[in-house]
Amino acid sequence: MKRFILDTSLFTNPDVFAQFGPDAQQAISAFTRLACRVDAEFYMPGSVYEELSKMKDLREIAADFESVVGLRSPRKHDLTIPSELLYELIEEVRHRIDRGLRIAEELAAEVARKIEDHGQLINKLRGRYRETLRQGILDSKEDVDVLLLAYELDGIVVSADEGLRKWADKVGIKILDPRHFRRILENLADGFARLSD
């Protein structure tokens, strides 16, 4: 049986949730209805569900969602992960911090030359710094929870987060393109319906 580990981005990224509905709430409802027809298990770490609840109003759809998606955090104290993963992560963080510092230095020098445009340059600095430090890396405990739960359950990560996808692949966790998730679920539901007949 397939086990899907869901990330917040499935319901917060407009390019992804649009396959299910025009807004996040309708997308979650459509996903829930479709997931009920699939012979698969769906999980979301508690930290990710909490994050989703802060970003989207789930009050009217929470019970339906929770009846289909198991809220479960990874067993952090029982899991063993390859130490090489930790070394790679630390090395990448150090590399990104150094790159971020170089960007800050470049833009600070630019500000010194163009004092009158400092507001625009500060915004440019923030954007480039954020992109350099956070894009393509595990940058939150929620990302780590998804990664560890998928590792523990031998699940499939469903996320649009580049960093989470990259690190899941490094560890050998299955990933899928979240933009195809609805079609994948429909195919699974059709296959399950044929088997039930």
Coordinates of C-alpha atoms in Angstrom, one line a residue:
M1 CA 0.0 0.0 0.0
K2 CA 1.3 3.4 -0.9
R3 CA 1.9 5.9 1.9
F4 CA 1.9 9.6 1.0
I5 CA 3.5 12.1 3.3
L6 CA 1.9 15.5 2.7
D7 CA 3.7 18.9 3.0
T8 CA 2.0 22.3 3.5
S9 CA 3.0 23.4 0.0
L10 CA 0.4 20.9 -1.4
F11 CA -2.3 23.3 -0.2
T12 CA -0.5 26.6 0.0
N13 CA 1.3 26.8 -3.4
P14 CA -1.2 28.1 -6.0
D15 CA 0.5 26.2 -8.8
V16 CA 0.0 23.0 -6.9
F17 CA -3.4 23.3 -5.2
A18 CA -5.1 24.7 -8.4
Q19 CA -5.4 21.1 -9.7
F20 CA -7.9 20.4 -6.8
G21 CA -9.7 23.8 -6.6
P22 CA -9.5 27.6 -7.1
D23 CA -8.6 28.2 -3.4
A24 CA -6.9 26.3 -0.7
Q25 CA -10.1 25.4 1.2
Q26 CA -11.8 24.0 -1.9
A27 CA -8.6 22.2 -2.9
I28 CA -8.4 20.5 0.5
S29 CA -12.1 19.5 0.3
A30 CA -11.6 18.1 -3.2
F31 CA -8.4 16.3 -2.2
T32 CA -10.3 14.8 0.9
R33 CA -13.1 13.5 -1.3
L34 CA -10.7 11.9 -3.8
A35 CA -8.4 10.5 -1.1
C36 CA -11.4 8.6 0.3
R37 CA -11.6 6.6 -2.9
V38 CA -7.9 5.5 -3.0
D39 CA -6.4 2.5 -1.4
A40 CA -3.5 4.4 0.2
E41 CA -2.5 6.0 3.4
F42 CA -2.0 9.7 3.9
Y43 CA 0.0 11.3 6.7
M44 CA 0.9 14.8 7.7
P45 CA 3.2 15.6 10.7
G46 CA 1.5 17.5 13.5
S47 CA 3.9 20.4 13.0
V48 CA 3.0 20.7 9.3
Y49 CA -0.7 20.5 10.1
E50 CA -0.2 23.3 12.7
E51 CA 1.6 25.4 10.1
L52 CA -1.1 24.8 7.5
S53 CA -3.8 25.7 10.1
K54 CA -2.0 29.0 10.7
M55 CA -1.9 29.8 7.0
K56 CA -5.4 28.6 6.0
D57 CA -8.7 28.6 7.8
L58 CA -9.4 24.9 8.2
R59 CA -12.3 25.1 10.8
E60 CA -15.0 23.9 8.4
I61 CA -13.0 21.2 6.7
A62 CA -10.7 20.0 9.5
A63 CA -12.8 17.0 10.6
D64 CA -13.1 15.7 7.0
F65 CA -9.4 16.2 6.4
E66 CA -8.4 14.5 9.7
S67 CA -10.6 11.6 8.9
V68 CA -8.5 10.9 5.8
V69 CA -5.1 12.2 6.7
G70 CA -3.4 10.7 9.7
L71 CA -1.7 13.4 11.8
R72 CA 1.5 11.7 13.0
S73 CA 4.9 13.0 13.9
P74 CA 8.0 10.9 13.2
R75 CA 9.5 8.9 16.1
K76 CA 12.5 11.2 16.4
H77 CA 14.1 9.4 19.2
D78 CA 13.9 6.0 17.6
L79 CA 15.1 6.9 14.1
T80 CA 18.6 6.3 12.9
I81 CA 19.6 8.4 9.9
P82 CA 22.9 8.2 8.0
S83 CA 25.5 10.5 9.6
E84 CA 26.6 11.5 6.1
L85 CA 23.3 13.4 5.7
L86 CA 24.1 15.5 8.7
Y87 CA 27.6 16.3 7.4
E88 CA 26.2 17.3 4.0
L89 CA 23.6 19.5 5.5
I90 CA 26.1 21.3 7.7
E91 CA 28.5 21.8 4.8
E92 CA 25.7 23.2 2.6
V93 CA 24.5 25.5 5.4
R94 CA 28.1 26.8 5.8
H95 CA 28.5 27.3 2.1
R96 CA 25.1 29.2 1.9
I97 CA 26.0 31.5 4.8
D98 CA 29.3 32.4 3.1
R99 CA 27.4 33.1 -0.2
G100 CA 24.8 35.2 1.7
L101 CA 27.6 37.2 3.4
R102 CA 29.2 37.9 0.0
I103 CA 25.8 39.2 -1.3
A104 CA 25.4 41.4 1.7
E105 CA 28.8 42.8 1.2
E106 CA 28.2 43.5 -2.5
L107 CA 24.9 45.3 -1.8
A108 CA 26.4 47.2 1.1
A109 CA 29.1 48.5 -1.2
E110 CA 26.4 49.5 -3.7
V111 CA 24.5 51.3 -1.0
A112 CA 27.6 53.3 -0.1
R113 CA 27.8 54.4 -3.7
K114 CA 24.1 55.2 -4.0
I115 CA 22.9 56.4 -0.6
E116 CA 19.7 57.9 -2.0
D117 CA 18.4 54.4 -3.2
H118 CA 19.1 52.6 0.0
G119 CA 15.5 51.4 0.6
Q120 CA 15.3 49.6 -2.8
L121 CA 18.8 48.1 -2.2
I122 CA 17.8 46.8 1.2
N123 CA 14.8 45.0 -0.4
K124 CA 17.1 43.6 -3.0
L125 CA 19.5 42.4 -0.3
R126 CA 16.7 40.7 1.6
G127 CA 15.4 38.9 -1.5
R128 CA 18.8 37.7 -2.7
Y129 CA 19.9 36.7 0.8
R130 CA 16.7 34.8 1.5
E131 CA 17.0 33.0 -1.9
T132 CA 20.6 32.1 -1.3
L133 CA 20.2 30.9 2.2
R134 CA 16.8 29.1 2.1
Q135 CA 16.1 27.9 -1.4
G136 CA 16.9 24.2 -2.0
I137 CA 17.7 23.4 1.6
L138 CA 15.8 22.0 4.6
D139 CA 15.0 25.3 6.3
S140 CA 12.3 24.4 8.9
K141 CA 11.5 21.8 11.5
E142 CA 8.3 21.1 9.5
D143 CA 10.5 20.1 6.5
V144 CA 12.6 17.8 8.7
D145 CA 9.4 16.2 10.2
V146 CA 8.1 15.4 6.7
L147 CA 11.5 14.0 5.7
L148 CA 11.8 11.9 8.9
L149 CA 8.2 10.6 8.7
A150 CA 8.6 9.6 5.1
Y151 CA 11.9 7.9 6.0
E152 CA 10.3 6.1 8.9
L153 CA 7.2 4.9 7.0
D154 CA 8.9 4.3 3.7
G155 CA 6.5 6.9 2.3
I156 CA 6.3 9.1 -0.7
V157 CA 7.0 12.8 -0.1
V158 CA 4.4 15.1 -1.8
S159 CA 5.9 18.6 -1.7
A160 CA 6.6 21.5 -3.9
D161 CA 9.5 22.6 -1.6
E162 CA 12.7 22.3 -3.6
G163 CA 14.9 21.8 -0.5
L164 CA 12.7 19.1 1.0
R165 CA 12.5 17.2 -2.4
K166 CA 16.3 17.5 -2.8
W167 CA 17.1 16.1 0.6
A168 CA 14.4 13.4 0.4
D169 CA 16.1 12.3 -2.8
K170 CA 19.5 12.3 -1.2
V171 CA 18.2 10.0 1.6
G172 CA 16.5 7.7 -0.9
I173 CA 13.0 8.6 -0.1
K174 CA 10.4 8.4 -2.9
I175 CA 9.1 11.8 -4.2
L176 CA 6.6 12.8 -6.7
D177 CA 5.8 15.9 -8.6
P178 CA 2.9 17.5 -6.6
R179 CA 1.5 19.1 -9.7
H180 CA 0.5 15.6 -10.9
F181 CA -0.9 14.4 -7.5
R182 CA -4.6 14.7 -8.5
R183 CA -4.0 12.6 -11.6
I184 CA -2.0 10.1 -9.7
L185 CA -4.8 9.8 -7.1
E186 CA -7.5 9.5 -9.8
N187 CA -5.4 6.7 -11.5
L188 CA -5.1 4.9 -8.1
A189 CA -8.9 5.3 -7.4
D190 CA -9.8 3.9 -10.9
G191 CA -7.5 1.0 -10.3
F192 CA -8.9 0.4 -6.9
A193 CA -12.5 0.5 -8.2
R194 CA -11.7 -2.0 -10.9
L195 CA -10.1 -4.4 -8.3
S196 CA -13.2 -4.0 -6.1
D197 CA -15.6 -5.0 -9.0

